[in-house]
Coordinates of C-alpha atoms and ligand atoms in Angstrom, one line a residue:
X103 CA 0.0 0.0 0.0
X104 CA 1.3 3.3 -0.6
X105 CA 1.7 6.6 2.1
X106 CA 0.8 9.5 1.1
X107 CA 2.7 12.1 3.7
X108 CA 4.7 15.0 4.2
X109 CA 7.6 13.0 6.0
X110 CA 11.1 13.6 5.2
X111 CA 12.8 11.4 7.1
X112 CA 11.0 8.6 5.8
X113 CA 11.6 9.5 2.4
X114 CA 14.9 10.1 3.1
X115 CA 15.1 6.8 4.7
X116 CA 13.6 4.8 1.8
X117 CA 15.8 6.7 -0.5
X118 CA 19.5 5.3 1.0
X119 CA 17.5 2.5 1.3
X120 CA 18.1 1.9 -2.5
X121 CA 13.9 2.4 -2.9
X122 CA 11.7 4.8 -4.8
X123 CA 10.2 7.9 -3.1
X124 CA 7.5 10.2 -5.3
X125 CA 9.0 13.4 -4.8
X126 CA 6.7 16.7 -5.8
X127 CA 8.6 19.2 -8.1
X128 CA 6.8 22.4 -9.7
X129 CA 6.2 21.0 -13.0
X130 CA 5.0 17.1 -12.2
X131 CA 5.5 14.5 -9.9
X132 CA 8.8 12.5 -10.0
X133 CA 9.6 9.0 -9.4
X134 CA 13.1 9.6 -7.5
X135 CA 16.3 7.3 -6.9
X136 CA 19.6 7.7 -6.1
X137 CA 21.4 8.0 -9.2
X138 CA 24.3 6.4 -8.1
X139 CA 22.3 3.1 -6.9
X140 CA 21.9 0.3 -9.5
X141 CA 19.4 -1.3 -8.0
X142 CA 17.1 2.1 -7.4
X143 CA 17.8 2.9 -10.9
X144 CA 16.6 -0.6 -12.5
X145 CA 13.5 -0.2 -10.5
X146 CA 12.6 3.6 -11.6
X147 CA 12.7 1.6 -14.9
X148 CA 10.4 -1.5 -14.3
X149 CA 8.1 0.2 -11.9
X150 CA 7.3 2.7 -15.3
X151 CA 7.8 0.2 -17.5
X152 CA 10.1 2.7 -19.5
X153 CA 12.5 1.5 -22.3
X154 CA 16.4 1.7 -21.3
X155 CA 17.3 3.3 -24.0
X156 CA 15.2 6.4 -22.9
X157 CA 17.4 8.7 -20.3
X158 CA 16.4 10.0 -17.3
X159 CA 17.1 13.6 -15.6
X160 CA 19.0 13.9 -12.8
X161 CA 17.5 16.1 -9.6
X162 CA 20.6 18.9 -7.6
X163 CA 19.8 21.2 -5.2
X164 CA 22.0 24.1 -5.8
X165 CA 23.8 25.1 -9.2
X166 CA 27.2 24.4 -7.8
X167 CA 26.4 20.9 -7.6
X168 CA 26.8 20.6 -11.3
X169 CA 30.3 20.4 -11.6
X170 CA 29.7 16.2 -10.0
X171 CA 27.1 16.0 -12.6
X172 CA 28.2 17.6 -16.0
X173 CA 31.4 19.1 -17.5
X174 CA 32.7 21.8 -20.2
X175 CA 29.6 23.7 -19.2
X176 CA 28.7 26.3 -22.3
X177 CA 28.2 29.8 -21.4
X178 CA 25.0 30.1 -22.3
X179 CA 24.3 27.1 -20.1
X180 CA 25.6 29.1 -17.1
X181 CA 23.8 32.3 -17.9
X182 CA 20.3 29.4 -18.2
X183 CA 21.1 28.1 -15.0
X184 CA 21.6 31.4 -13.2
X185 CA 18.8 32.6 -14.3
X186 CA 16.2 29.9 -14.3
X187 CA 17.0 27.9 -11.6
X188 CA 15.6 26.8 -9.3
X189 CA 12.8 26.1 -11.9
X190 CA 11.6 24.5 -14.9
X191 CA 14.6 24.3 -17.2
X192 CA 16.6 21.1 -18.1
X193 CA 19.6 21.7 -19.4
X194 CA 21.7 18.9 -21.5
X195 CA 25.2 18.4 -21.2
X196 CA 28.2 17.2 -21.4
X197 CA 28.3 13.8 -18.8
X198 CA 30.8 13.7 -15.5
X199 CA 32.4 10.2 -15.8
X200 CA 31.1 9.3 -12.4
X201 CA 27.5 9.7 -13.5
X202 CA 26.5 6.0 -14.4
X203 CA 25.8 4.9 -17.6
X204 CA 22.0 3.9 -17.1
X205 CA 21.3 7.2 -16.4
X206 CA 22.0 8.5 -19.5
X207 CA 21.1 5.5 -21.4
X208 CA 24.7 5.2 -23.2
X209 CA 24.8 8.7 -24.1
X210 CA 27.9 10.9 -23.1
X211 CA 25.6 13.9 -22.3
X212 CA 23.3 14.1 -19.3
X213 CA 20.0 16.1 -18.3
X214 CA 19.9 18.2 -14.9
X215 CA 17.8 20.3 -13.3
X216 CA 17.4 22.0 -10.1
X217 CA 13.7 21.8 -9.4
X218 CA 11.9 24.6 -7.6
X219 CA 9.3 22.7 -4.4
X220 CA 10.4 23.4 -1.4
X221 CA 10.2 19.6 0.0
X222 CA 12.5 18.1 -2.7
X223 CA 14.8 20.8 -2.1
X224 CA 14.5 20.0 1.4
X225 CA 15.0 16.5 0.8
X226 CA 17.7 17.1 -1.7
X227 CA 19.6 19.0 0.6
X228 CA 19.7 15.9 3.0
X229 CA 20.7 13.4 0.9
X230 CA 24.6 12.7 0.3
X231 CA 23.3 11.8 -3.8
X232 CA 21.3 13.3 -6.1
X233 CA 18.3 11.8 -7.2
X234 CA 17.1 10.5 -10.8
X235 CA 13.2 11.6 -11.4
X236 CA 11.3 10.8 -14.7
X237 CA 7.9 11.7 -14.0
X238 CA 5.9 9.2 -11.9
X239 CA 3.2 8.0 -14.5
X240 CA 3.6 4.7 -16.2
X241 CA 5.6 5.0 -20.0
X242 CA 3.4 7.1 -21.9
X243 CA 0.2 8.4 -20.2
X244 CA -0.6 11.2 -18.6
X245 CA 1.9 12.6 -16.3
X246 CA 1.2 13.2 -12.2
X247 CA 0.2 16.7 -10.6
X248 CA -1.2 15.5 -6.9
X249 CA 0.2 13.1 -4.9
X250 CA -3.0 11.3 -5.7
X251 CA -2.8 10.5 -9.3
X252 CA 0.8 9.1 -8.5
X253 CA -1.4 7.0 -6.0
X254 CA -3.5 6.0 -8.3
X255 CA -0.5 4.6 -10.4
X256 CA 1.5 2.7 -8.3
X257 CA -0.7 1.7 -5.8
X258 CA 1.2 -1.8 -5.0
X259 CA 4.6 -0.9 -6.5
X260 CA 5.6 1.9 -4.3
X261 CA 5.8 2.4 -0.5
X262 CA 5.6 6.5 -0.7
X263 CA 4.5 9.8 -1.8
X264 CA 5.6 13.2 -0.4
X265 CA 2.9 15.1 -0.8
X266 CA 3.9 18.7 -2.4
X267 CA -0.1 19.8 -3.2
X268 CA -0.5 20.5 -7.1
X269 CA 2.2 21.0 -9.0
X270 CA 2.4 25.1 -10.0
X271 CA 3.2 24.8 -13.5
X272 CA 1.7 21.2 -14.3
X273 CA 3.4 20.3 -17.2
X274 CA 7.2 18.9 -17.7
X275 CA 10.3 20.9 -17.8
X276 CA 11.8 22.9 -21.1
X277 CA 14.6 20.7 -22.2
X278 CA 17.7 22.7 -23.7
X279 CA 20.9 21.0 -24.9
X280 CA 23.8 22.6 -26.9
X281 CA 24.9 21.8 -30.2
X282 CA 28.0 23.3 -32.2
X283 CA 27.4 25.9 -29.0
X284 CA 24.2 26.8 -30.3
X285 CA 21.4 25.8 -28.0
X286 CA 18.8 23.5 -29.0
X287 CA 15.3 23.3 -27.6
X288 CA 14.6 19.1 -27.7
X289 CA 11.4 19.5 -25.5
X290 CA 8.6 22.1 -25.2
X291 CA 7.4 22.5 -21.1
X292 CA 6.9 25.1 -18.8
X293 CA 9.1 28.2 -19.8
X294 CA 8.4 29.5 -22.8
X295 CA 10.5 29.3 -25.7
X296 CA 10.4 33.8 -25.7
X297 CA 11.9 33.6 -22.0
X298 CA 14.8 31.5 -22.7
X299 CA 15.4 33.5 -25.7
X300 CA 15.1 36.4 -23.8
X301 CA 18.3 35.5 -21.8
X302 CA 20.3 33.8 -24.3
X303 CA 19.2 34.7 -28.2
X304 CA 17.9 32.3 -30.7
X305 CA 17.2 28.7 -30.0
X306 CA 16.9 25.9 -32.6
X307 CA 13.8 23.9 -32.3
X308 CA 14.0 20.3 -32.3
X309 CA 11.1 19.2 -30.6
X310 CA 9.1 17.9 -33.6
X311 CA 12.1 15.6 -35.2
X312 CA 10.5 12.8 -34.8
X313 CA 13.3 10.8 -36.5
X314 CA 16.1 11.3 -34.1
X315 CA 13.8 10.9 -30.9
X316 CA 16.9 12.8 -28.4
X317 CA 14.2 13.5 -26.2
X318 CA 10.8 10.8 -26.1
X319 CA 9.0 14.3 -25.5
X320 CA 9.8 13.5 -29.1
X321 CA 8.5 9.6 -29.2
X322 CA 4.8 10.4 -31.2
X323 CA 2.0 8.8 -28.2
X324 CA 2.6 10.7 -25.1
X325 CA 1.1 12.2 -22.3
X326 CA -1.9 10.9 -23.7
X327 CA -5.2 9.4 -21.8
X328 CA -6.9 6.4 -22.4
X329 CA -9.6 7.8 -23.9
X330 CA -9.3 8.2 -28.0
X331 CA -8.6 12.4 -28.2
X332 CA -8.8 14.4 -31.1
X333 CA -7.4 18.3 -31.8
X334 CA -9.6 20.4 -33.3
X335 CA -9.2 24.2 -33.9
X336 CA -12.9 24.9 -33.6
X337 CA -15.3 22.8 -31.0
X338 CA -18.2 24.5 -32.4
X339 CA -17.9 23.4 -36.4
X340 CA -16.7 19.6 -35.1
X341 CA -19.5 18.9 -32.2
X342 CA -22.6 18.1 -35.1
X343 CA -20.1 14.9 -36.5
X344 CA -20.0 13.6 -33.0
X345 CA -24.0 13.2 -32.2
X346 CA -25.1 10.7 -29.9
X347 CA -21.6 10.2 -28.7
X348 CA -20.4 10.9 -25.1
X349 CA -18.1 13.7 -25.2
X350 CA -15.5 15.1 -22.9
X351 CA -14.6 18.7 -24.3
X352 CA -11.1 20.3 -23.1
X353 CA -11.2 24.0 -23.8
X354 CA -8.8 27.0 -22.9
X355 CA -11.6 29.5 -21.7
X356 CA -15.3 29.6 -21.5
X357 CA -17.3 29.9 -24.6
X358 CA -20.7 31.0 -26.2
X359 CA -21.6 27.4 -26.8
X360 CA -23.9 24.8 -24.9
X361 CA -23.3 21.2 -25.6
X362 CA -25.6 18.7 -24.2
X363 CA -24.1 15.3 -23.3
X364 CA -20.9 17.0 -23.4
X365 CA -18.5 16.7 -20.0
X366 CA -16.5 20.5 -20.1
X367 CA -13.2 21.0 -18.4
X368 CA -12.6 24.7 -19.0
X369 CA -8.5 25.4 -18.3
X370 CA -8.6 28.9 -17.6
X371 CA -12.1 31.3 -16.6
X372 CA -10.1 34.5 -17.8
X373 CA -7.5 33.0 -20.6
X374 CA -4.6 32.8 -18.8
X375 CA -2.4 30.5 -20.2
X376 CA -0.1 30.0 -17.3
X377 CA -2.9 29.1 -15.3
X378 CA -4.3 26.7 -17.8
X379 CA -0.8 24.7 -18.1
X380 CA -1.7 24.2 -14.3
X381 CA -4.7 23.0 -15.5
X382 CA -4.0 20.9 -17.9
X383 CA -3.0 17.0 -17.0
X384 CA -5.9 17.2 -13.9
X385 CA -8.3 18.0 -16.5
X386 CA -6.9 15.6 -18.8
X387 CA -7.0 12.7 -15.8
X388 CA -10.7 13.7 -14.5
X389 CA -12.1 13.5 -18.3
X390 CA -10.1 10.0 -18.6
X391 CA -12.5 8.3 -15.4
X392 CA -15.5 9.6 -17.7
X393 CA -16.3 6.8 -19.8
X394 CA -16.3 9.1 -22.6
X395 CA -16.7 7.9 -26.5
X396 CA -14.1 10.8 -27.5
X397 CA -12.5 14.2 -26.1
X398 CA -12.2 16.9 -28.3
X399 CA -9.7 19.4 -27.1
X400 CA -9.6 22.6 -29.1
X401 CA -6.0 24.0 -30.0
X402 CA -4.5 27.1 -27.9
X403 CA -3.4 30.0 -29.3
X404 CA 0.5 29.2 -30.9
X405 CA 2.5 31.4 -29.2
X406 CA 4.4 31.4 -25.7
X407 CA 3.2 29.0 -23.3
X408 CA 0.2 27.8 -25.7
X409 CA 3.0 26.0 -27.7
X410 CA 3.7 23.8 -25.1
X411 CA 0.2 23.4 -24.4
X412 CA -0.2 22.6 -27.9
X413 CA 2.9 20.3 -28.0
X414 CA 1.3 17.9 -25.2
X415 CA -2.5 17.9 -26.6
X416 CA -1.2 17.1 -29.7
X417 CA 0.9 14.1 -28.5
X418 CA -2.4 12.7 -26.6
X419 CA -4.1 13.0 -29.7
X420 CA -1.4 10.1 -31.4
X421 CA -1.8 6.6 -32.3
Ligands
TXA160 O1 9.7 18.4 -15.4 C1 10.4 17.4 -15.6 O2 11.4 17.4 -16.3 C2 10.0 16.1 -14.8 C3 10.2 16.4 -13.3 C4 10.0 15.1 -12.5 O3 11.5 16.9 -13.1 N1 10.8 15.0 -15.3 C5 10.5 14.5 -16.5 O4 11.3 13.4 -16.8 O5 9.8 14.9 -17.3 P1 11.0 12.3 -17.9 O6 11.9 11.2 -17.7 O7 9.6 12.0 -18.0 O8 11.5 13.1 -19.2 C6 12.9 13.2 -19.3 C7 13.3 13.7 -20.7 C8 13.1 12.6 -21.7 O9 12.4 13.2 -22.8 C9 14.5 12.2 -22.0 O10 14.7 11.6 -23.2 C10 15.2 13.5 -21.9 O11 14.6 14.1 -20.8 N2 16.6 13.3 -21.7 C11 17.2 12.8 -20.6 N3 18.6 12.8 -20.8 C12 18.8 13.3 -22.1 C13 20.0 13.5 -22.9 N4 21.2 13.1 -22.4 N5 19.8 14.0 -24.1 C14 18.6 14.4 -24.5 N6 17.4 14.2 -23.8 C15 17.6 13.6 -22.6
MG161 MG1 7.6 11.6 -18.7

């Protein structure tokens, strides 16, 4: 059975213990192991039922614990890190030898961030190792924002949850790695594409190459629910084709528009696109338990955090 609490000694505990600890960040829940433990690692694997090949990020509490985790830091990477972090930024680069190969899945380049919740902080602070984290849903489906839908997960496979309340920004962190020294966006998330450029100049965009999957942001089905999804940019002119079918509706702001039949999850009452990001994967989860025939989600607006937004409906919406 799993705990959900707010106890950092036990966590800490089950952590040097080898095991898995959920640990609440400000984009989504982690599933968190010491890095340097084989065993932990393996487990973070199986328990997700992730492929090997498919790296994992590894959790610090303080910029100047990078130099264990990465070397032949790029400039622009500092000036990122100074300026972003504690937050949602993962930055690529080049690997420290003593970061194990699993972790990186062969690659000589590793992911880091320094994530910005309090607890894990706390916790990371306390703990002699930094901790690995994909997010804590099973390969694939929607990621975690309360302690509860990681409950809901891994009911028998994992002994605890801290419990961080909702995650702020509720979708996964911007991935940045460097190529040639120029920076390289290889996943969309929670800062906007304009505020990293704002600090550091023009970014390439490699988020969509789905032929050189870097990043499984990249891998087509993700994030998605079980329930079949569709993108549309209008709910009005698509509702008529769906009659008689039960139909979850995932919309950025209110609208004119009554649909009968229809289950609404409205993201944000006054278009704020921050706020609907929060919004976003607990909508996404309550419209899954719905026994709906099909949701329709309509697109955002392409710009700023709507890409993102965009990026992840998009990716629920695949095969
Ligand atoms: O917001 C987040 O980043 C959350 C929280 C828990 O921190 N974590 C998360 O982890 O989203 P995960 O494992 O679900 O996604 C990690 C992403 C994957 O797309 C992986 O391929 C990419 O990071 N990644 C890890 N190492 C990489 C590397 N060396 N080069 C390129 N991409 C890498
Ligand atoms: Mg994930």
């Amino acid at each position: 059975m799993i705990e959900i609490s707010t106890d950092l000694i036990k966590a800490k505990k089950i952590l040097e213990n080898n095991d898995l600890v959920s640990i609440p960040t400000e984009t989504v829940y982690g599933l968190a192991g010491n890095i340097y433990s084989e065993t932990a690692i393996k487990k973070i694997f199986e328990t997700k039922k992730r492929p090997l090949f498919n790296p994992l990020i590894v959790h610090i509490h303080d910029k100047e614990e990078l130099v264990k985790i990465a070397i032949e830091i790029p400039e622009k990477a500092a000036k990122l890190a100074s300026h972003f972090w504690p937050g949602s930024l993962t930055l690529v680069l080049k690997k420290n030898s003593a970061i194990p190969d699993i972790i990186t899945a062969g690659k000589d380049t590793v992911a880091v961030r320094v994530p910005n919740h309090p607890l894990t902080l706390a916790l990371l602070k306390s703990l002699p190792f930094p901790l690995a984290a994909p997010s804590a849903n099973p390969f694939g489906s929607i990621s975690p924002t309360t302690a509860q839908h990681v409950a809901n997960y891994f009911q028998d496979d994992l002994s605890l949850v801290l419990d961080g309340g909702k995650c702020q920004n509720g979708i996964e962190s911007t991935i940045i790695g460097f190529e040639d020294n120029k920076a390289v966006l290889y996943r969309l998330g929670s800062i906007s594409i304009e505020d990293l450029e704002a600090v550091i100049g023009a970014i390439e965009i490699k988020n969509n190459d789905e032929n050189t999957p870097n990043a499984p942001g990249m891998l087509s089905r993700h994030y998605a629910p079980k329930t079949k999804t569709i993108l549309v940019n209008d709910v009005a002119n698509e509702m008529p084709k769906f009659k008689g079918q039960r139909i979850g509706l995932l919309l950025f702001q209110p609208n004119d528009y009554l649909f009968p039949n229809t289950v609404t999850e409205i993201l944000s009452e006054t278009a704020d696109l921050k706020e609907a990001m929060s919004n976003l994967y607990a909508a996404m989860h309550r419209l899954d338990k719905e026994n709906l025939d099909l949701i329709i989600a309509e697109k955002f607006p392409n710009n700023n955090l709507g890409k993102s937004i965009n990026d992840r409906l998009l990716r629920a919406t695949k095969n």
